[in-house]
PDB file of C-alpha atoms in Angstrom:
ATOM      1  CA  MET Q   1      83.566  77.781 -30.469  1.00 33.00           C
ATOM      2  CA  GLY Q   2      85.727  77.872 -33.587  1.00 35.00           C
ATOM      3  CA  MET Q   3      86.896  74.328 -33.008  1.00 38.00           C
ATOM      4  CA  HIS Q   4      83.400  73.195 -32.336  1.00 40.00           C
ATOM      5  CA  GLY Q   5      82.201  74.799 -35.578  1.00 38.00           C
ATOM      6  CA  GLY Q   6      84.932  72.958 -37.460  1.00 38.00           C
ATOM      7  CA  HIS Q   7      83.756  69.661 -36.058  1.00 39.00           C
ATOM      8  CA  GLY Q   8      80.180  70.493 -36.856  1.00 39.00           C
ATOM      9  CA  HIS Q   9      81.194  71.120 -40.453  1.00 41.00           C
ATOM     10  CA  GLY Q  10      83.026  67.815 -40.697  1.00 40.00           C
ATOM     11  CA  ALA Q  11      80.105  65.934 -39.212  1.00 40.00           C
ATOM     12  CA  GLU Q  12      77.645  67.716 -41.478  1.00 43.00           C
ATOM     13  CA  GLU Q  13      79.529  66.659 -44.607  1.00 43.00           C
ATOM     14  CA  GLY Q  14      79.185  63.034 -43.653  1.00 48.00           C
ATOM     15  CA  ARG Q  15      75.817  63.510 -42.012  1.00 53.00           C
ATOM     16  CA  HIS Q  16      73.627  60.513 -42.520  1.00 62.00           C
ATOM     17  CA  GLY Q  17      70.174  59.692 -41.421  1.00 76.00           C
ATOM     18  CA  SER Q  18      67.727  61.010 -38.902  1.00 89.00           C
ATOM     19  CA  LEU Q  19      66.112  59.481 -35.858  1.00 92.00           C
ATOM     20  CA  LYS Q  20      62.943  59.007 -37.901  1.00 93.00           C
ATOM     21  CA  GLU Q  21      64.843  57.124 -40.602  1.00 93.00           C
ATOM     22  CA  TYR Q  22      66.552  54.804 -38.097  1.00 94.00           C
ATOM     23  CA  ALA Q  23      63.314  54.209 -36.162  1.00 96.00           C
ATOM     24  CA  THR Q  24      61.436  53.380 -39.389  1.00 95.00           C
ATOM     25  CA  GLY Q  25      64.182  50.953 -40.414  1.00 95.00           C
ATOM     26  CA  PHE Q  26      64.145  49.339 -36.985  1.00 97.00           C
ATOM     27  CA  ALA Q  27      60.338  48.934 -36.986  1.00 97.00           C
ATOM     28  CA  LEU Q  28      60.359  47.490 -40.538  1.00 97.00           C
ATOM     29  CA  SER Q  29      63.148  45.063 -39.574  1.00 97.00           C
ATOM     30  CA  ILE Q  30      61.166  43.813 -36.568  1.00 97.00           C
ATOM     31  CA  VAL Q  31      58.044  43.286 -38.686  1.00 97.00           C
ATOM     32  CA  LEU Q  32      60.074  41.512 -41.385  1.00 97.00           C
ATOM     33  CA  THR Q  33      61.608  39.238 -38.734  1.00 96.00           C
ATOM     34  CA  ILE Q  34      58.314  38.407 -37.033  1.00 96.00           C
ATOM     35  CA  ILE Q  35      56.375  37.552 -40.230  1.00 95.00           C
ATOM     36  CA  PRO Q  36      58.554  34.586 -41.360  1.00 95.00           C
ATOM     37  CA  LEU Q  37      59.040  33.548 -37.725  1.00 95.00           C
ATOM     38  CA  LEU Q  38      55.292  33.245 -37.104  1.00 94.00           C
ATOM     39  CA  ALA Q  39      54.751  31.665 -40.518  1.00 93.00           C
ATOM     40  CA  VAL Q  40      57.231  28.906 -39.680  1.00 92.00           C
ATOM     41  CA  LEU Q  41      56.461  28.375 -35.972  1.00 91.00           C
ATOM     42  CA  ASN Q  42      52.668  28.371 -36.431  1.00 91.00           C
ATOM     43  CA  ARG Q  43      52.942  26.314 -39.618  1.00 87.00           C
ATOM     44  CA  TRP Q  44      50.896  28.797 -41.653  1.00 87.00           C
ATOM     45  CA  MET Q  45      52.765  27.406 -44.617  1.00 83.00           C
ATOM     46  CA  THR Q  46      54.989  24.476 -45.376  1.00 81.00           C
ATOM     47  CA  GLY Q  47      57.339  23.458 -48.179  1.00 85.00           C
ATOM     48  CA  MET Q  48      57.876  25.918 -51.023  1.00 89.00           C
ATOM     49  CA  GLY Q  49      55.431  28.476 -49.634  1.00 90.00           C
ATOM     50  CA  ALA Q  50      57.326  28.747 -46.360  1.00 92.00           C
ATOM     51  CA  LEU Q  51      60.684  28.886 -48.185  1.00 93.00           C
ATOM     52  CA  LEU Q  52      59.399  31.723 -50.339  1.00 94.00           C
ATOM     53  CA  VAL Q  53      58.086  33.737 -47.358  1.00 95.00           C
ATOM     54  CA  ILE Q  54      61.426  33.329 -45.551  1.00 95.00           C
ATOM     55  CA  LEU Q  55      63.502  34.350 -48.579  1.00 95.00           C
ATOM     56  CA  VAL Q  56      61.352  37.337 -49.542  1.00 96.00           C
ATOM     57  CA  ALA Q  57      61.318  38.635 -45.946  1.00 96.00           C
ATOM     58  CA  ALA Q  58      65.110  38.195 -45.711  1.00 97.00           C
ATOM     59  CA  VAL Q  59      65.778  40.044 -48.983  1.00 96.00           C
ATOM     60  CA  LEU Q  60      63.402  42.856 -47.985  1.00 97.00           C
ATOM     61  CA  GLN Q  61      65.086  43.172 -44.613  1.00 96.00           C
ATOM     62  CA  PHE Q  62      68.493  43.261 -46.321  1.00 96.00           C
ATOM     63  CA  ALA Q  63      67.176  46.158 -48.411  1.00 96.00           C
ATOM     64  CA  VAL Q  64      65.904  47.898 -45.244  1.00 95.00           C
ATOM     65  CA  GLN Q  65      69.377  47.642 -43.680  1.00 94.00           C
ATOM     66  CA  LEU Q  66      70.996  49.043 -46.844  1.00 94.00           C
ATOM     67  CA  LEU Q  67      68.549  51.907 -47.311  1.00 94.00           C
ATOM     68  CA  PHE Q  68      67.642  52.978 -43.770  1.00 93.00           C
ATOM     69  CA  PHE Q  69      70.811  52.069 -41.830  1.00 93.00           C
ATOM     70  CA  MET Q  70      73.649  52.078 -44.382  1.00 92.00           C
ATOM     71  CA  HIS Q  71      72.306  55.106 -46.316  1.00 89.00           C
ATOM     72  CA  LEU Q  72      72.870  53.699 -49.776  1.00 87.00           C
ATOM     73  CA  ARG Q  73      70.461  56.273 -51.246  1.00 85.00           C
ATOM     74  CA  GLU Q  74      72.403  59.274 -49.988  1.00 81.00           C
ATOM     75  CA  GLU Q  75      75.517  58.624 -52.053  1.00 79.00           C
ATOM     76  CA  LYS Q  76      76.523  61.620 -54.182  1.00 78.00           C
ATOM     77  CA  GLY Q  77      78.319  61.722 -57.535  1.00 77.00           C
ATOM     78  CA  PRO Q  78      79.343  58.498 -59.253  1.00 83.00           C
ATOM     79  CA  ARG Q  79      77.662  55.757 -57.271  1.00 90.00           C
ATOM     80  CA  TYR Q  80      80.717  53.590 -56.712  1.00 91.00           C
ATOM     81  CA  ASN Q  81      79.254  52.093 -53.516  1.00 92.00           C
ATOM     82  CA  LEU Q  82      76.158  50.949 -55.381  1.00 94.00           C
ATOM     83  CA  MET Q  83      78.186  49.590 -58.318  1.00 94.00           C
ATOM     84  CA  ALA Q  84      80.493  47.647 -55.994  1.00 95.00           C
ATOM     85  CA  LEU Q  85      77.437  46.284 -54.186  1.00 95.00           C
ATOM     86  CA  ILE Q  86      75.811  45.148 -57.442  1.00 96.00           C
ATOM     87  CA  LEU Q  87      79.016  43.376 -58.484  1.00 96.00           C
ATOM     88  CA  GLY Q  88      79.084  41.725 -55.049  1.00 96.00           C
ATOM     89  CA  ILE Q  89      75.467  40.567 -55.346  1.00 96.00           C
ATOM     90  CA  VAL Q  90      76.132  39.122 -58.810  1.00 97.00           C
ATOM     91  CA  VAL Q  91      79.082  37.107 -57.428  1.00 97.00           C
ATOM     92  CA  VAL Q  92      77.121  36.009 -54.339  1.00 97.00           C
ATOM     93  CA  VAL Q  93      74.083  34.842 -56.326  1.00 96.00           C
ATOM     94  CA  THR Q  94      76.291  33.067 -58.891  1.00 97.00           C
ATOM     95  CA  VAL Q  95      78.267  31.232 -56.203  1.00 97.00           C
ATOM     96  CA  ILE Q  96      75.239  30.139 -54.167  1.00 96.00           C
ATOM     97  CA  ALA Q  97      72.773  29.355 -56.962  1.00 96.00           C
ATOM     98  CA  GLY Q  98      75.540  27.793 -59.061  1.00 96.00           C
ATOM     99  CA  SER Q  99      76.729  25.539 -56.244  1.00 95.00           C
ATOM    100  CA  ILE Q 100      73.226  24.343 -55.427  1.00 94.00           C
ATOM    101  CA  TRP Q 101      72.385  23.800 -59.090  1.00 94.00           C
ATOM    102  CA  ILE Q 102      75.561  21.876 -59.900  1.00 93.00           C
ATOM    103  CA  MET Q 103      75.418  19.681 -56.798  1.00 91.00           C
ATOM    104  CA  ALA Q 104      71.722  18.964 -57.319  1.00 90.00           C
ATOM    105  CA  ASN Q 105      72.601  17.537 -60.736  1.00 90.00           C
ATOM    106  CA  ASN Q 106      75.683  15.675 -59.599  1.00 84.00           C
ATOM    107  CA  LYS Q 107      74.898  11.961 -59.540  1.00 73.00           C
ATOM    108  CA  MET Q 108      78.293  11.099 -58.033  1.00 68.00           C
ATOM    109  CA  TYR Q 109      77.272  13.138 -55.007  1.00 56.00           C
TER     110      TYR Q 109
ATOM    111  CA  MET V   1      91.806  90.138 -45.418  1.00 40.00           C
ATOM    112  CA  ALA V   2      93.905  88.051 -43.094  1.00 44.00           C
ATOM    113  CA  HIS V   3      90.779  86.431 -41.761  1.00 46.00           C
ATOM    114  CA  SER V   4      89.504  85.689 -45.268  1.00 44.00           C
ATOM    115  CA  ALA V   5      92.756  84.032 -46.314  1.00 44.00           C
ATOM    116  CA  ASP V   6      92.767  81.994 -43.158  1.00 44.00           C
ATOM    117  CA  HIS V   7      89.200  80.946 -43.786  1.00 45.00           C
ATOM    118  CA  THR V   8      89.979  79.796 -47.349  1.00 43.00           C
ATOM    119  CA  HIS V   9      92.938  77.815 -46.149  1.00 44.00           C
ATOM    120  CA  HIS V  10      90.749  76.215 -43.515  1.00 45.00           C
ATOM    121  CA  ILE V  11      88.195  75.083 -46.106  1.00 45.00           C
ATOM    122  CA  VAL V  12      90.816  73.678 -48.478  1.00 46.00           C
ATOM    123  CA  HIS V  13      92.370  71.757 -45.625  1.00 49.00           C
ATOM    124  CA  GLU V  14      89.009  70.435 -44.512  1.00 51.00           C
ATOM    125  CA  ASP V  15      88.071  69.356 -48.026  1.00 54.00           C
ATOM    126  CA  GLY V  16      91.370  67.600 -48.665  1.00 60.00           C
ATOM    127  CA  HIS V  17      91.010  65.748 -45.413  1.00 64.00           C
ATOM    128  CA  HIS V  18      87.383  65.080 -46.157  1.00 67.00           C
ATOM    129  CA  ASP V  19      88.136  63.461 -49.539  1.00 81.00           C
ATOM    130  CA  LEU V  20      90.738  61.229 -47.958  1.00 86.00           C
ATOM    131  CA  GLU V  21      88.285  60.114 -45.259  1.00 85.00           C
ATOM    132  CA  GLU V  22      85.645  59.483 -47.950  1.00 86.00           C
ATOM    133  CA  LEU V  23      88.152  57.364 -49.877  1.00 90.00           C
ATOM    134  CA  ARG V  24      88.925  55.379 -46.734  1.00 92.00           C
ATOM    135  CA  LYS V  25      85.212  54.800 -46.212  1.00 92.00           C
ATOM    136  CA  PHE V  26      84.906  53.541 -49.783  1.00 93.00           C
ATOM    137  CA  GLY V  27      87.865  51.221 -49.206  1.00 95.00           C
ATOM    138  CA  PHE V  28      86.047  49.794 -46.216  1.00 96.00           C
ATOM    139  CA  TRP V  29      82.903  49.379 -48.295  1.00 96.00           C
ATOM    140  CA  LEU V  30      84.933  47.292 -50.777  1.00 96.00           C
ATOM    141  CA  PHE V  31      86.110  45.132 -47.859  1.00 97.00           C
ATOM    142  CA  LEU V  32      82.478  44.564 -46.870  1.00 97.00           C
ATOM    143  CA  ILE V  33      81.668  43.463 -50.436  1.00 97.00           C
ATOM    144  CA  THR V  34      84.529  40.933 -50.389  1.00 97.00           C
ATOM    145  CA  ASP V  35      83.323  39.777 -46.956  1.00 97.00           C
ATOM    146  CA  CYS V  36      79.909  39.174 -48.575  1.00 96.00           C
ATOM    147  CA  ILE V  37      81.658  36.908 -51.077  1.00 96.00           C
ATOM    148  CA  LEU V  38      83.366  35.038 -48.211  1.00 97.00           C
ATOM    149  CA  PHE V  39      79.995  34.446 -46.580  1.00 98.00           C
ATOM    150  CA  SER V  40      78.409  33.437 -49.903  1.00 97.00           C
ATOM    151  CA  VAL V  41      80.898  30.544 -50.151  1.00 97.00           C
ATOM    152  CA  LEU V  42      80.059  29.437 -46.603  1.00 98.00           C
ATOM    153  CA  PHE V  43      76.318  29.698 -47.344  1.00 97.00           C
ATOM    154  CA  ALA V  44      76.758  27.698 -50.575  1.00 97.00           C
ATOM    155  CA  THR V  45      78.730  25.024 -48.684  1.00 97.00           C
ATOM    156  CA  PHE V  46      76.072  24.850 -45.990  1.00 97.00           C
ATOM    157  CA  ALA V  47      73.228  24.630 -48.527  1.00 95.00           C
ATOM    158  CA  VAL V  48      74.934  21.801 -50.422  1.00 94.00           C
ATOM    159  CA  LEU V  49      75.860  19.788 -47.290  1.00 94.00           C
ATOM    160  CA  LYS V  50      72.644  20.445 -45.372  1.00 92.00           C
ATOM    161  CA  ASN V  51      71.300  16.902 -45.796  1.00 91.00           C
ATOM    162  CA  SER V  52      74.616  15.087 -45.335  1.00 92.00           C
ATOM    163  CA  THR V  53      74.120  14.241 -41.689  1.00 92.00           C
ATOM    164  CA  ALA V  54      76.088  10.945 -41.780  1.00 90.00           C
ATOM    165  CA  GLY V  55      73.732   9.365 -39.258  1.00 90.00           C
ATOM    166  CA  GLY V  56      74.173  12.335 -36.894  1.00 90.00           C
ATOM    167  CA  PRO V  57      71.544  14.892 -35.973  1.00 94.00           C
ATOM    168  CA  GLY V  58      69.820  17.023 -38.608  1.00 93.00           C
ATOM    169  CA  PRO V  59      68.803  20.695 -38.343  1.00 93.00           C
ATOM    170  CA  LYS V  60      65.518  19.870 -36.595  1.00 92.00           C
ATOM    171  CA  ASP V  61      67.304  17.873 -33.886  1.00 93.00           C
ATOM    172  CA  ILE V  62      69.752  20.564 -32.833  1.00 94.00           C
ATOM    173  CA  ILE V  63      68.001  23.903 -33.391  1.00 94.00           C
ATOM    174  CA  GLU V  64      66.448  25.503 -30.329  1.00 93.00           C
ATOM    175  CA  MET V  65      64.460  28.486 -31.523  1.00 94.00           C
ATOM    176  CA  PRO V  66      64.054  30.498 -28.250  1.00 95.00           C
ATOM    177  CA  GLY V  67      67.796  31.215 -28.019  1.00 95.00           C
ATOM    178  CA  VAL V  68      68.021  31.960 -31.739  1.00 97.00           C
ATOM    179  CA  ILE V  69      65.049  34.336 -31.606  1.00 97.00           C
ATOM    180  CA  ALA V  70      66.657  36.168 -28.676  1.00 97.00           C
ATOM    181  CA  GLU V  71      69.950  36.415 -30.607  1.00 97.00           C
ATOM    182  CA  THR V  72      68.121  37.805 -33.641  1.00 97.00           C
ATOM    183  CA  PHE V  73      66.311  40.570 -31.761  1.00 97.00           C
ATOM    184  CA  ILE V  74      69.414  41.420 -29.726  1.00 98.00           C
ATOM    185  CA  LEU V  75      71.527  41.885 -32.864  1.00 97.00           C
ATOM    186  CA  LEU V  76      68.744  43.788 -34.612  1.00 97.00           C
ATOM    187  CA  THR V  77      68.437  46.163 -31.650  1.00 97.00           C
ATOM    188  CA  SER V  78      72.218  46.623 -31.558  1.00 97.00           C
ATOM    189  CA  SER V  79      72.162  47.575 -35.250  1.00 96.00           C
ATOM    190  CA  PHE V  80      69.619  50.271 -34.332  1.00 96.00           C
ATOM    191  CA  THR V  81      71.645  51.514 -31.338  1.00 97.00           C
ATOM    192  CA  SER V  82      74.792  51.773 -33.484  1.00 97.00           C
ATOM    193  CA  GLY V  83      72.708  54.058 -35.713  1.00 96.00           C
ATOM    194  CA  LEU V  84      71.728  56.089 -32.645  1.00 96.00           C
ATOM    195  CA  ALA V  85      75.446  56.403 -31.848  1.00 97.00           C
ATOM    196  CA  VAL V  86      76.043  57.980 -35.281  1.00 96.00           C
ATOM    197  CA  LEU V  87      73.113  60.351 -34.711  1.00 96.00           C
ATOM    198  CA  ALA V  88      74.538  61.389 -31.317  1.00 96.00           C
ATOM    199  CA  MET V  89      77.891  61.999 -33.029  1.00 96.00           C
ATOM    200  CA  ASN V  90      76.239  64.149 -35.719  1.00 94.00           C
ATOM    201  CA  ASN V  91      74.708  66.217 -32.920  1.00 94.00           C
ATOM    202  CA  GLY V  92      78.181  66.673 -31.441  1.00 94.00           C
ATOM    203  CA  SER V  93      77.379  64.704 -28.289  1.00 95.00           C
ATOM    204  CA  ARG V  94      80.437  62.707 -27.258  1.00 95.00           C
ATOM    205  CA  LYS V  95      78.642  61.376 -24.202  1.00 96.00           C
ATOM    206  CA  GLY V  96      75.688  60.141 -26.253  1.00 96.00           C
ATOM    207  CA  LEU V  97      78.013  58.657 -28.867  1.00 97.00           C
ATOM    208  CA  ILE V  98      80.073  56.714 -26.316  1.00 97.00           C
ATOM    209  CA  GLY V  99      76.925  55.678 -24.437  1.00 98.00           C
ATOM    210  CA  TRP V 100      75.190  54.231 -27.513  1.00 98.00           C
ATOM    211  CA  LEU V 101      78.401  52.534 -28.680  1.00 98.00           C
ATOM    212  CA  ALA V 102      78.652  50.930 -25.225  1.00 98.00           C
ATOM    213  CA  VAL V 103      75.032  49.736 -25.447  1.00 98.00           C
ATOM    214  CA  THR V 104      75.772  48.375 -28.916  1.00 98.00           C
ATOM    215  CA  ILE V 105      78.724  46.245 -27.859  1.00 97.00           C
ATOM    216  CA  LEU V 106      76.969  45.106 -24.670  1.00 98.00           C
ATOM    217  CA  LEU V 107      74.175  43.754 -26.863  1.00 98.00           C
ATOM    218  CA  GLY V 108      76.879  42.257 -29.095  1.00 98.00           C
ATOM    219  CA  ALA V 109      78.381  40.549 -26.041  1.00 98.00           C
ATOM    220  CA  CYS V 110      74.947  39.106 -25.133  1.00 98.00           C
ATOM    221  CA  PHE V 111      74.657  37.788 -28.691  1.00 98.00           C
ATOM    222  CA  ILE V 112      78.094  36.136 -28.531  1.00 98.00           C
ATOM    223  CA  GLY V 113      77.279  34.693 -25.102  1.00 98.00           C
ATOM    224  CA  LEU V 114      74.059  33.105 -26.356  1.00 97.00           C
ATOM    225  CA  GLU V 115      75.789  31.708 -29.428  1.00 97.00           C
ATOM    226  CA  ALA V 116      78.689  30.349 -27.371  1.00 97.00           C
ATOM    227  CA  SER V 117      76.287  28.608 -24.986  1.00 97.00           C
ATOM    228  CA  GLU V 118      74.427  27.116 -27.991  1.00 96.00           C
ATOM    229  CA  PHE V 119      77.724  25.783 -29.380  1.00 97.00           C
ATOM    230  CA  LEU V 120      78.909  24.486 -25.991  1.00 97.00           C
ATOM    231  CA  LYS V 121      75.616  22.667 -25.462  1.00 96.00           C
ATOM    232  CA  LEU V 122      75.897  20.990 -28.887  1.00 96.00           C
ATOM    233  CA  VAL V 123      79.489  19.956 -28.242  1.00 96.00           C
ATOM    234  CA  SER V 124      78.635  18.634 -24.768  1.00 96.00           C
ATOM    235  CA  GLU V 125      75.955  16.479 -26.399  1.00 95.00           C
ATOM    236  CA  GLY V 126      78.606  15.070 -28.703  1.00 94.00           C
ATOM    237  CA  HIS V 127      77.511  17.022 -31.802  1.00 95.00           C
ATOM    238  CA  THR V 128      80.839  18.525 -32.878  1.00 95.00           C
ATOM    239  CA  ILE V 129      82.210  19.985 -36.099  1.00 95.00           C
ATOM    240  CA  ARG V 130      83.540  16.474 -36.906  1.00 94.00           C
ATOM    241  CA  THR V 131      80.185  14.689 -36.551  1.00 95.00           C
ATOM    242  CA  SER V 132      78.906  15.272 -40.080  1.00 95.00           C
ATOM    243  CA  ALA V 133      79.267  17.448 -43.163  1.00 95.00           C
ATOM    244  CA  PHE V 134      76.088  19.235 -42.105  1.00 96.00           C
ATOM    245  CA  LEU V 135      77.555  20.149 -38.712  1.00 96.00           C
ATOM    246  CA  SER V 136      80.873  21.179 -40.326  1.00 96.00           C
ATOM    247  CA  GLY V 137      78.984  23.585 -42.551  1.00 97.00           C
ATOM    248  CA  PHE V 138      76.824  24.745 -39.648  1.00 97.00           C
ATOM    249  CA  PHE V 139      79.663  25.481 -37.222  1.00 97.00           C
ATOM    250  CA  THR V 140      81.797  27.124 -39.917  1.00 97.00           C
ATOM    251  CA  LEU V 141      79.062  29.432 -41.192  1.00 98.00           C
ATOM    252  CA  VAL V 142      77.545  30.415 -37.840  1.00 98.00           C
ATOM    253  CA  GLY V 143      80.966  30.493 -36.158  1.00 97.00           C
ATOM    254  CA  THR V 144      82.474  32.776 -38.813  1.00 98.00           C
ATOM    255  CA  HIS V 145      79.646  35.231 -38.254  1.00 98.00           C
ATOM    256  CA  GLY V 146      80.135  34.986 -34.473  1.00 98.00           C
ATOM    257  CA  LEU V 147      83.849  35.619 -34.951  1.00 98.00           C
ATOM    258  CA  HIS V 148      83.015  38.769 -36.918  1.00 98.00           C
ATOM    259  CA  VAL V 149      80.794  39.987 -34.084  1.00 98.00           C
ATOM    260  CA  SER V 150      83.581  39.260 -31.580  1.00 98.00           C
ATOM    261  CA  VAL V 151      86.061  41.267 -33.667  1.00 98.00           C
ATOM    262  CA  GLY V 152      83.505  44.085 -33.869  1.00 98.00           C
ATOM    263  CA  PHE V 153      83.165  44.022 -30.079  1.00 98.00           C
ATOM    264  CA  PHE V 154      86.872  44.640 -29.467  1.00 98.00           C
ATOM    265  CA  TRP V 155      87.121  47.097 -32.363  1.00 98.00           C
ATOM    266  CA  ILE V 156      84.319  49.296 -31.036  1.00 98.00           C
ATOM    267  CA  LEU V 157      85.707  48.963 -27.495  1.00 98.00           C
ATOM    268  CA  ALA V 158      89.026  50.345 -28.779  1.00 97.00           C
ATOM    269  CA  LEU V 159      87.130  53.112 -30.573  1.00 97.00           C
ATOM    270  CA  ILE V 160      85.337  54.064 -27.343  1.00 97.00           C
ATOM    271  CA  LEU V 161      88.748  54.448 -25.655  1.00 97.00           C
ATOM    272  CA  GLN V 162      89.946  56.620 -28.567  1.00 96.00           C
ATOM    273  CA  LEU V 163      86.829  58.777 -28.396  1.00 96.00           C
ATOM    274  CA  SER V 164      87.215  59.303 -24.666  1.00 96.00           C
ATOM    275  CA  ARG V 165      90.803  60.468 -25.222  1.00 95.00           C
ATOM    276  CA  HIS V 166      90.578  62.452 -28.468  1.00 94.00           C
ATOM    277  CA  GLY V 167      86.896  63.317 -28.757  1.00 94.00           C
ATOM    278  CA  ILE V 168      85.013  63.785 -32.031  1.00 94.00           C
ATOM    279  CA  THR V 169      87.593  64.599 -34.742  1.00 93.00           C
ATOM    280  CA  PRO V 170      87.414  64.035 -38.532  1.00 91.00           C
ATOM    281  CA  VAL V 171      89.382  60.820 -38.032  1.00 91.00           C
ATOM    282  CA  THR V 172      87.216  59.432 -35.223  1.00 94.00           C
ATOM    283  CA  VAL V 173      84.093  60.485 -37.162  1.00 95.00           C
ATOM    284  CA  ARG V 174      85.238  58.298 -40.043  1.00 94.00           C
ATOM    285  CA  LYS V 175      86.058  55.440 -37.686  1.00 95.00           C
ATOM    286  CA  VAL V 176      82.630  55.613 -36.075  1.00 96.00           C
ATOM    287  CA  GLN V 177      80.964  55.626 -39.503  1.00 95.00           C
ATOM    288  CA  ILE V 178      83.026  52.620 -40.612  1.00 96.00           C
ATOM    289  CA  THR V 179      82.369  50.554 -37.475  1.00 97.00           C
ATOM    290  CA  SER V 180      78.691  51.428 -37.762  1.00 96.00           C
ATOM    291  CA  LEU V 181      78.669  50.152 -41.371  1.00 96.00           C
ATOM    292  CA  TYR V 182      80.444  47.006 -40.203  1.00 97.00           C
ATOM    293  CA  TRP V 183      77.886  46.431 -37.446  1.00 97.00           C
ATOM    294  CA  HIS V 184      74.906  46.935 -39.800  1.00 97.00           C
ATOM    295  CA  PHE V 185      76.600  44.543 -42.226  1.00 97.00           C
ATOM    296  CA  LEU V 186      76.869  41.886 -39.501  1.00 97.00           C
ATOM    297  CA  ASP V 187      73.164  42.233 -38.796  1.00 97.00           C
ATOM    298  CA  ALA V 188      72.440  41.916 -42.530  1.00 96.00           C
ATOM    299  CA  VAL V 189      74.473  38.693 -42.694  1.00 97.00           C
ATOM    300  CA  TRP V 190      72.710  37.409 -39.566  1.00 97.00           C
ATOM    301  CA  ILE V 191      69.324  37.924 -41.267  1.00 97.00           C
ATOM    302  CA  PHE V 192      70.400  35.322 -43.812  1.00 97.00           C
ATOM    303  CA  VAL V 193      71.919  33.000 -41.197  1.00 97.00           C
ATOM    304  CA  PHE V 194      68.669  33.214 -39.228  1.00 97.00           C
ATOM    305  CA  SER V 195      66.551  32.651 -42.362  1.00 96.00           C
ATOM    306  CA  ILE V 196      68.555  29.995 -44.164  1.00 96.00           C
ATOM    307  CA  VAL V 197      70.139  28.021 -41.324  1.00 96.00           C
ATOM    308  CA  TYR V 198      67.528  28.294 -38.592  1.00 96.00           C
ATOM    309  CA  LEU V 199      64.102  29.100 -40.089  1.00 95.00           C
ATOM    310  CA  MET V 200      64.573  26.826 -43.114  1.00 94.00           C
ATOM    311  CA  GLY V 201      66.057  24.233 -40.778  1.00 92.00           C
ATOM    312  CA  VAL V 202      62.877  23.900 -38.724  1.00 91.00           C
ATOM    313  CA  ILE V 203      60.304  24.104 -41.541  1.00 86.00           C
TER     314      ILE V 203
END
């Protein structure tokens, strides 16, 4: 029993999420996958409209994964995880948007 | 008195261990951030080279949505089941934990199988990584993600063996939490592969 209690304590410290939280995240992810899928396959939208729907749904679903599955909200104390993530997003957006922007204006290419 | 002293010692030990495990989890989080940067470079390359088909097939010619849709829902479900594994662990159920981890990697194996058959079909039709800049970008981006899933498969398999031998200990708890983060991360990256490579490819 003593050993079991010790384990329970360890698990409780790192305890993350509940079934409800995971199920909500899963349901939201499915909805956010189906919306752009139907929009593209049924040609509800084309061109910029479709691009926008796809991107917004993807970013929202990324947020769902972070909040409901990766428990970003439950971090205590200095939020180093969040700060590292923000730095990562800044680098990612700079690399992708910068590459597209530069190559779109590159006449040699 | 003796009991009290013992108890205090127990807590100090647990906390010291706990901090170390937390630090290891943060270290893994930093790895995930750098992995994001790796993928961002592959996404940028793909986006820039998307229209450079060199007379070969374009996205619309090679993408077959049914397989991709199956892959997407399989990986999404496996992200959920890896969460259920963590929940089972928090409830102290080793059986539930191992069971859900097994379901998770079985779904991962289905995902890899579908992706491998997609790649093999393309190659058998003569559309290889050498055909065009577009296909180079495509195979590198999608393949790197698939490689990550494959690594995750063997990693979690090894973890299942560890859990069946040592049970739920502070160390295996941390390992389960880290692999679960890794698996959710792979699903998050796949969302963007699915959106940018496949959905935008067939618009």
